PDB file of C-alpha atoms in Angstrom:
ATOM      1  CA  UNK A  22     -15.117  -2.726  -3.403  1.00 79.00           C
ATOM      2  CA  UNK A  23     -12.099  -4.510  -1.643  1.00 83.00           C
ATOM      3  CA  UNK A  24     -14.150  -5.802   1.495  1.00 91.00           C
ATOM      4  CA  UNK A  25     -12.028  -3.898   3.738  1.00 95.00           C
ATOM      5  CA  UNK A  26     -13.804  -1.004   5.752  1.00 96.00           C
ATOM      6  CA  UNK A  27     -12.034   2.136   7.157  1.00 97.00           C
ATOM      7  CA  UNK A  28     -13.713   4.659   9.162  1.00 97.00           C
ATOM      8  CA  UNK A  29     -13.785   7.546   9.576  1.00 97.00           C
ATOM      9  CA  UNK A  30     -12.692   8.829   5.646  1.00 95.00           C
ATOM     10  CA  UNK A  31     -11.860  12.480   6.810  1.00 96.00           C
ATOM     11  CA  UNK A  32     -10.341  13.399  10.158  1.00 97.00           C
ATOM     12  CA  UNK A  33      -9.497  16.937  11.418  1.00 97.00           C
ATOM     13  CA  UNK A  34      -8.245  17.595  14.451  1.00 97.00           C
ATOM     14  CA  UNK A  35      -5.842  19.870  16.515  1.00 98.00           C
ATOM     15  CA  UNK A  36      -2.160  19.502  17.377  1.00 98.00           C
ATOM     16  CA  UNK A  37      -1.792  17.522  20.990  1.00 97.00           C
ATOM     17  CA  UNK A  38      -5.028  15.633  20.578  1.00 98.00           C
ATOM     18  CA  UNK A  39      -5.790  11.904  20.063  1.00 98.00           C
ATOM     19  CA  UNK A  40      -7.887  10.196  17.543  1.00 98.00           C
ATOM     20  CA  UNK A  41      -8.763   6.574  16.908  1.00 98.00           C
ATOM     21  CA  UNK A  42      -8.660   4.560  13.288  1.00 98.00           C
ATOM     22  CA  UNK A  43     -10.881   1.953  12.833  1.00 98.00           C
ATOM     23  CA  UNK A  44     -10.505  -0.894  10.322  1.00 98.00           C
ATOM     24  CA  UNK A  45     -12.907  -3.960   9.553  1.00 97.00           C
ATOM     25  CA  UNK A  46     -11.082  -6.665   7.493  1.00 96.00           C
ATOM     26  CA  UNK A  47     -12.504  -8.617   4.850  1.00 94.00           C
ATOM     27  CA  UNK A  48     -14.405 -11.375   5.973  1.00 92.00           C
ATOM     28  CA  UNK A  49     -12.392 -14.281   6.599  1.00 90.00           C
ATOM     29  CA  UNK A  50      -9.283 -12.290   6.829  1.00 93.00           C
ATOM     30  CA  UNK A  51      -6.806 -13.063   9.896  1.00 93.00           C
ATOM     31  CA  UNK A  52      -4.105 -10.430   9.124  1.00 92.00           C
ATOM     32  CA  UNK A  53      -4.538  -6.449   9.338  1.00 94.00           C
ATOM     33  CA  UNK A  54      -1.797  -4.243   8.571  1.00 93.00           C
ATOM     34  CA  UNK A  55      -1.644  -0.308   9.061  1.00 95.00           C
ATOM     35  CA  UNK A  56       0.259   1.998   6.617  1.00 94.00           C
ATOM     36  CA  UNK A  57       1.180   5.603   6.485  1.00 95.00           C
ATOM     37  CA  UNK A  58       1.125   7.852   3.332  1.00 92.00           C
ATOM     38  CA  UNK A  59       2.348  11.220   3.736  1.00 89.00           C
ATOM     39  CA  UNK A  60       3.211  13.391   0.861  1.00 79.00           C
ATOM     40  CA  UNK A  61       7.144  13.402   1.295  1.00 75.00           C
ATOM     41  CA  UNK A  62       7.427   9.848   2.621  1.00 76.00           C
ATOM     42  CA  UNK A  63       5.171   7.595   0.367  1.00 82.00           C
ATOM     43  CA  UNK A  64       3.584   4.502   1.653  1.00 88.00           C
ATOM     44  CA  UNK A  65       5.135   3.466   5.107  1.00 90.00           C
ATOM     45  CA  UNK A  66       4.355   0.095   6.865  1.00 89.00           C
ATOM     46  CA  UNK A  67       3.409   0.552  10.603  1.00 94.00           C
ATOM     47  CA  UNK A  68       2.161  -2.707  12.014  1.00 94.00           C
ATOM     48  CA  UNK A  69       0.634  -6.132  11.558  1.00 92.00           C
ATOM     49  CA  UNK A  70      -1.622  -8.119  13.539  1.00 94.00           C
ATOM     50  CA  UNK A  71      -2.707 -11.681  12.789  1.00 93.00           C
ATOM     51  CA  UNK A  72      -5.558 -13.118  14.614  1.00 93.00           C
ATOM     52  CA  UNK A  73      -5.240 -11.012  17.541  1.00 95.00           C
ATOM     53  CA  UNK A  74      -1.376 -10.708  17.919  1.00 95.00           C
ATOM     54  CA  UNK A  75       1.099  -8.510  17.045  1.00 94.00           C
ATOM     55  CA  UNK A  76       3.272  -9.868  14.290  1.00 90.00           C
ATOM     56  CA  UNK A  77       5.224  -7.306  12.859  1.00 88.00           C
ATOM     57  CA  UNK A  78       6.224  -3.862  13.478  1.00 90.00           C
ATOM     58  CA  UNK A  79       7.495  -0.993  10.879  1.00 89.00           C
ATOM     59  CA  UNK A  80       8.023   2.648  11.300  1.00 83.00           C
ATOM     60  CA  UNK A  81       5.658   3.044  14.055  1.00 93.00           C
ATOM     61  CA  UNK A  82       5.989   6.208  16.479  1.00 95.00           C
ATOM     62  CA  UNK A  83       5.880   5.334  20.243  1.00 96.00           C
ATOM     63  CA  UNK A  84       3.014   7.915  20.046  1.00 97.00           C
ATOM     64  CA  UNK A  85       0.988   5.408  18.186  1.00 97.00           C
ATOM     65  CA  UNK A  86      -0.374   2.198  18.953  1.00 97.00           C
ATOM     66  CA  UNK A  87      -2.632  -0.570  17.685  1.00 97.00           C
ATOM     67  CA  UNK A  88      -4.523  -3.531  18.513  1.00 97.00           C
ATOM     68  CA  UNK A  89      -6.969  -5.938  16.895  1.00 97.00           C
ATOM     69  CA  UNK A  90     -10.082  -7.297  18.689  1.00 97.00           C
ATOM     70  CA  UNK A  91     -11.549 -10.626  19.012  1.00 96.00           C
ATOM     71  CA  UNK A  92     -13.906 -10.078  15.988  1.00 95.00           C
ATOM     72  CA  UNK A  93     -10.693  -9.326  14.053  1.00 96.00           C
ATOM     73  CA  UNK A  94     -11.305  -5.575  13.487  1.00 97.00           C
ATOM     74  CA  UNK A  95      -8.373  -3.256  14.240  1.00 98.00           C
ATOM     75  CA  UNK A  96      -7.883   0.131  15.516  1.00 98.00           C
ATOM     76  CA  UNK A  97      -5.139   2.548  15.283  1.00 98.00           C
ATOM     77  CA  UNK A  98      -4.618   4.884  17.959  1.00 98.00           C
ATOM     78  CA  UNK A  99      -2.592   8.184  17.448  1.00 98.00           C
ATOM     79  CA  UNK A 100      -1.874  10.380  20.210  1.00 97.00           C
ATOM     80  CA  UNK A 101      -0.283  13.801  20.914  1.00 97.00           C
ATOM     81  CA  UNK A 102      -0.828  14.367  17.334  1.00 98.00           C
ATOM     82  CA  UNK A 103       1.955  16.844  15.327  1.00 97.00           C
ATOM     83  CA  UNK A 104       1.376  18.307  12.323  1.00 96.00           C
ATOM     84  CA  UNK A 105       3.733  15.892  10.491  1.00 94.00           C
ATOM     85  CA  UNK A 106       1.293  13.415  11.276  1.00 96.00           C
ATOM     86  CA  UNK A 107      -1.328  14.429   8.664  1.00 96.00           C
ATOM     87  CA  UNK A 108      -1.556  11.648   6.123  1.00 95.00           C
ATOM     88  CA  UNK A 109      -3.505   9.184   4.549  1.00 95.00           C
ATOM     89  CA  UNK A 110      -3.605   6.041   6.722  1.00 96.00           C
ATOM     90  CA  UNK A 111      -4.431   2.811   4.962  1.00 95.00           C
ATOM     91  CA  UNK A 112      -5.702  -0.135   6.310  1.00 96.00           C
ATOM     92  CA  UNK A 113      -5.246  -3.767   4.494  1.00 93.00           C
ATOM     93  CA  UNK A 114      -6.189  -7.272   5.332  1.00 93.00           C
ATOM     94  CA  UNK A 115      -4.885 -10.551   4.190  1.00 88.00           C
ATOM     95  CA  UNK A 116      -5.763 -14.218   4.529  1.00 82.00           C
ATOM     96  CA  UNK A 117      -2.984 -15.534   6.611  1.00 71.00           C
ATOM     97  CA  UNK A 118      -0.426 -12.640   6.353  1.00 66.00           C
ATOM     98  CA  UNK A 119       3.165 -12.688   5.216  1.00 66.00           C
ATOM     99  CA  UNK A 120       4.587 -10.835   2.028  1.00 64.00           C
ATOM    100  CA  UNK A 121       3.630 -13.809  -0.137  1.00 68.00           C
ATOM    101  CA  UNK A 122      -0.049 -13.316   0.379  1.00 73.00           C
ATOM    102  CA  UNK A 123      -2.307 -10.875  -1.420  1.00 79.00           C
ATOM    103  CA  UNK A 124      -3.317  -7.735   0.552  1.00 83.00           C
ATOM    104  CA  UNK A 125      -6.623  -5.744   0.081  1.00 89.00           C
ATOM    105  CA  UNK A 126      -6.867  -2.180   0.654  1.00 91.00           C
ATOM    106  CA  UNK A 127      -9.377  -0.105   2.311  1.00 93.00           C
ATOM    107  CA  UNK A 128     -10.178   3.530   0.833  1.00 92.00           C
ATOM    108  CA  UNK A 129      -7.928   4.968   3.856  1.00 94.00           C
ATOM    109  CA  UNK A 130      -8.580   7.786   6.534  1.00 96.00           C
ATOM    110  CA  UNK A 131      -7.186  11.191   5.664  1.00 95.00           C
ATOM    111  CA  UNK A 132      -6.078  12.952   8.820  1.00 97.00           C
ATOM    112  CA  UNK A 133      -5.303  16.623   8.971  1.00 97.00           C
ATOM    113  CA  UNK A 134      -3.746  17.841  12.190  1.00 97.00           C
ATOM    114  CA  UNK A 135      -4.098  21.547  12.228  1.00 97.00           C
TER     115      UNK A 135
ATOM    116  CA  UNK B  19      18.459   3.407   1.792  1.00 58.00           C
ATOM    117  CA  UNK B  20      15.506   2.442   0.029  1.00 72.00           C
ATOM    118  CA  UNK B  21      14.889  -1.299  -0.784  1.00 85.00           C
ATOM    119  CA  UNK B  22      12.849  -0.459  -3.718  1.00 92.00           C
ATOM    120  CA  UNK B  23      13.418   1.793  -6.367  1.00 93.00           C
ATOM    121  CA  UNK B  24      10.694   2.556  -9.151  1.00 95.00           C
ATOM    122  CA  UNK B  25      11.434   4.430 -12.525  1.00 95.00           C
ATOM    123  CA  UNK B  26      10.083   6.541 -14.096  1.00 97.00           C
ATOM    124  CA  UNK B  27       8.912   8.908 -11.161  1.00 94.00           C
ATOM    125  CA  UNK B  28       6.643  10.537 -13.448  1.00 96.00           C
ATOM    126  CA  UNK B  29       5.125   9.242 -16.990  1.00 97.00           C
ATOM    127  CA  UNK B  30       3.132  11.255 -19.425  1.00 97.00           C
ATOM    128  CA  UNK B  31       1.832   8.851 -22.602  1.00 97.00           C
ATOM    129  CA  UNK B  32      -0.554   9.544 -25.325  1.00 97.00           C
ATOM    130  CA  UNK B  33      -3.569   7.589 -25.528  1.00 97.00           C
ATOM    131  CA  UNK B  34      -2.658   4.185 -27.181  1.00 97.00           C
ATOM    132  CA  UNK B  35       1.071   4.073 -26.194  1.00 97.00           C
ATOM    133  CA  UNK B  36       2.677   1.088 -24.866  1.00 98.00           C
ATOM    134  CA  UNK B  37       3.696   1.974 -21.219  1.00 98.00           C
ATOM    135  CA  UNK B  38       6.527   0.194 -18.843  1.00 98.00           C
ATOM    136  CA  UNK B  39       7.254   0.908 -15.317  1.00 98.00           C
ATOM    137  CA  UNK B  40      10.262  -0.781 -13.628  1.00 98.00           C
ATOM    138  CA  UNK B  41      10.943  -1.573 -10.325  1.00 97.00           C
ATOM    139  CA  UNK B  42      14.126  -2.695  -8.722  1.00 96.00           C
ATOM    140  CA  UNK B  43      14.515  -4.189  -5.256  1.00 93.00           C
ATOM    141  CA  UNK B  44      17.615  -4.865  -3.019  1.00 88.00           C
ATOM    142  CA  UNK B  45      16.035  -7.464  -0.699  1.00 78.00           C
ATOM    143  CA  UNK B  46      15.530 -11.108  -1.049  1.00 78.00           C
ATOM    144  CA  UNK B  47      11.751 -11.199  -1.312  1.00 79.00           C
ATOM    145  CA  UNK B  48       8.873 -13.678  -0.812  1.00 78.00           C
ATOM    146  CA  UNK B  49       6.547 -11.781  -3.439  1.00 87.00           C
ATOM    147  CA  UNK B  50       6.167  -8.540  -5.525  1.00 92.00           C
ATOM    148  CA  UNK B  51       3.178  -6.525  -5.681  1.00 92.00           C
ATOM    149  CA  UNK B  52       1.887  -3.783  -7.956  1.00 95.00           C
ATOM    150  CA  UNK B  53      -0.452  -1.648  -6.549  1.00 94.00           C
ATOM    151  CA  UNK B  54      -2.571   1.235  -8.204  1.00 95.00           C
ATOM    152  CA  UNK B  55      -3.690   4.320  -6.394  1.00 93.00           C
ATOM    153  CA  UNK B  56      -6.104   6.678  -7.992  1.00 88.00           C
ATOM    154  CA  UNK B  57      -6.415  10.224  -7.652  1.00 81.00           C
ATOM    155  CA  UNK B  58      -9.006   9.660  -4.914  1.00 76.00           C
ATOM    156  CA  UNK B  59      -6.496   7.817  -2.811  1.00 76.00           C
ATOM    157  CA  UNK B  60      -7.774   4.415  -2.834  1.00 86.00           C
ATOM    158  CA  UNK B  61      -5.293   1.656  -3.376  1.00 90.00           C
ATOM    159  CA  UNK B  62      -5.962  -1.538  -5.680  1.00 90.00           C
ATOM    160  CA  UNK B  63      -3.879  -4.509  -5.772  1.00 89.00           C
ATOM    161  CA  UNK B  64      -3.240  -5.311  -9.362  1.00 92.00           C
ATOM    162  CA  UNK B  65      -0.767  -8.314  -9.285  1.00 91.00           C
ATOM    163  CA  UNK B  66       1.190 -10.204  -6.750  1.00 90.00           C
ATOM    164  CA  UNK B  67       3.893 -12.305  -8.489  1.00 90.00           C
ATOM    165  CA  UNK B  68       6.758 -14.377  -7.146  1.00 88.00           C
ATOM    166  CA  UNK B  69       7.752 -15.727 -10.544  1.00 89.00           C
ATOM    167  CA  UNK B  70       7.441 -15.376 -14.243  1.00 92.00           C
ATOM    168  CA  UNK B  71       5.003 -13.112 -15.819  1.00 95.00           C
ATOM    169  CA  UNK B  72       1.111 -12.235 -14.904  1.00 94.00           C
ATOM    170  CA  UNK B  73      -1.572 -10.591 -17.389  1.00 95.00           C
ATOM    171  CA  UNK B  74      -4.985  -9.202 -16.633  1.00 93.00           C
ATOM    172  CA  UNK B  75      -6.727  -7.145 -19.624  1.00 95.00           C
ATOM    173  CA  UNK B  76      -4.224  -4.950 -21.009  1.00 97.00           C
ATOM    174  CA  UNK B  77      -1.840  -4.996 -17.719  1.00 97.00           C
ATOM    175  CA  UNK B  78       1.212  -7.445 -17.700  1.00 97.00           C
ATOM    176  CA  UNK B  79       3.684  -7.943 -14.868  1.00 97.00           C
ATOM    177  CA  UNK B  80       6.780  -9.906 -15.049  1.00 96.00           C
ATOM    178  CA  UNK B  81       9.542 -10.684 -12.490  1.00 95.00           C
ATOM    179  CA  UNK B  82      13.210 -11.713 -12.999  1.00 94.00           C
ATOM    180  CA  UNK B  83      13.924 -13.003  -9.533  1.00 91.00           C
ATOM    181  CA  UNK B  84      17.892 -13.103 -10.443  1.00 91.00           C
ATOM    182  CA  UNK B  85      18.110  -9.434 -11.221  1.00 93.00           C
ATOM    183  CA  UNK B  86      15.676  -8.691  -8.590  1.00 93.00           C
ATOM    184  CA  UNK B  87      13.588  -6.499 -11.084  1.00 95.00           C
ATOM    185  CA  UNK B  88      10.066  -6.350 -12.193  1.00 97.00           C
ATOM    186  CA  UNK B  89       8.106  -4.529 -15.024  1.00 98.00           C
ATOM    187  CA  UNK B  90       4.516  -3.415 -15.040  1.00 98.00           C
ATOM    188  CA  UNK B  91       3.339  -2.905 -18.844  1.00 98.00           C
ATOM    189  CA  UNK B  92       0.314  -1.278 -20.108  1.00 97.00           C
ATOM    190  CA  UNK B  93      -0.779  -2.067 -23.810  1.00 96.00           C
ATOM    191  CA  UNK B  94      -3.152   0.396 -25.538  1.00 96.00           C
ATOM    192  CA  UNK B  95      -3.099   2.943 -22.740  1.00 97.00           C
ATOM    193  CA  UNK B  96      -6.102   4.859 -21.802  1.00 96.00           C
ATOM    194  CA  UNK B  97      -6.721   8.054 -19.921  1.00 96.00           C
ATOM    195  CA  UNK B  98      -8.590   6.059 -17.076  1.00 94.00           C
ATOM    196  CA  UNK B  99      -4.974   4.158 -16.359  1.00 96.00           C
ATOM    197  CA  UNK B 100      -3.745   7.563 -15.255  1.00 96.00           C
ATOM    198  CA  UNK B 101      -2.981   6.784 -11.522  1.00 96.00           C
ATOM    199  CA  UNK B 102       0.143   6.356  -9.330  1.00 95.00           C
ATOM    200  CA  UNK B 103       1.640   2.910  -9.744  1.00 97.00           C
ATOM    201  CA  UNK B 104       3.299   1.491  -6.527  1.00 95.00           C
ATOM    202  CA  UNK B 105       5.964  -1.397  -6.492  1.00 95.00           C
ATOM    203  CA  UNK B 106       5.682  -3.213  -3.134  1.00 92.00           C
ATOM    204  CA  UNK B 107       8.244  -6.338  -1.999  1.00 90.00           C
ATOM    205  CA  UNK B 108       7.266  -8.470   0.612  1.00 83.00           C
ATOM    206  CA  UNK B 109       9.972  -9.693   2.870  1.00 77.00           C
ATOM    207  CA  UNK B 110       9.168 -11.886   5.906  1.00 73.00           C
ATOM    208  CA  UNK B 111       6.160 -10.255   7.584  1.00 70.00           C
ATOM    209  CA  UNK B 112       6.555  -6.562   6.078  1.00 73.00           C
ATOM    210  CA  UNK B 113       5.984  -4.805   2.943  1.00 80.00           C
ATOM    211  CA  UNK B 114       8.446  -2.343   1.572  1.00 86.00           C
ATOM    212  CA  UNK B 115       7.268   0.377  -0.763  1.00 90.00           C
ATOM    213  CA  UNK B 116       8.479   2.106  -3.822  1.00 91.00           C
ATOM    214  CA  UNK B 117       7.772   5.909  -4.147  1.00 90.00           C
ATOM    215  CA  UNK B 118       5.351   5.176  -6.855  1.00 93.00           C
ATOM    216  CA  UNK B 119       5.194   6.375 -10.430  1.00 96.00           C
ATOM    217  CA  UNK B 120       2.828   9.097 -11.691  1.00 95.00           C
ATOM    218  CA  UNK B 121       1.246   8.252 -15.013  1.00 97.00           C
ATOM    219  CA  UNK B 122      -0.704  10.378 -17.010  1.00 97.00           C
ATOM    220  CA  UNK B 123      -2.429   9.361 -20.156  1.00 97.00           C
ATOM    221  CA  UNK B 124      -3.563  12.269 -22.529  1.00 97.00           C
ATOM    222  CA  UNK B 125      -6.411  11.788 -24.797  1.00 95.00           C
TER     223      UNK B 125
END
């Protein structure tokens, strides 16, 4: 158990809908990362938050947004969903953030858009 | 352009064999990470390296900063090692991932 909790584990929704994925980081970790893993793209970095502030942005679509709350949990909001958004969405947390810190991954949320 | 290249993409081995997975990267990095993803989908961090070599049980990871190359070795492979192994490099505040090596160890 990594200590990172993601909910829900599975989500099936229709095109055009909006969903929210939730991540609770390990106790004490300030940094939260979001990643998308689709069959044809592999793991893609989406966005990083550190102590409530956006720190780095990757290949995140404008239809997607995220935030980190004062209790350090994070939510990833996906709107106007398309079939191509079907993927595994992972959250990871680390103490300080940065590429030289170990990250701990949640079990992922499997999103299926039909 | 992919900043991280892994080889091989797929690997099948007999139980007990010594396995090597390679990772090359093109950016200056702060650290390199090896991750393991089991068929259920969960990802586990195996190693984080910025220089030299690390060992954990039957797993050994090495990195050569000058050559921008890392290897993950599995000694005495076992069917439970069957998984996808992913190399990731930390660059600034971001991570770049290889496409993964799918390992199957046959009893």
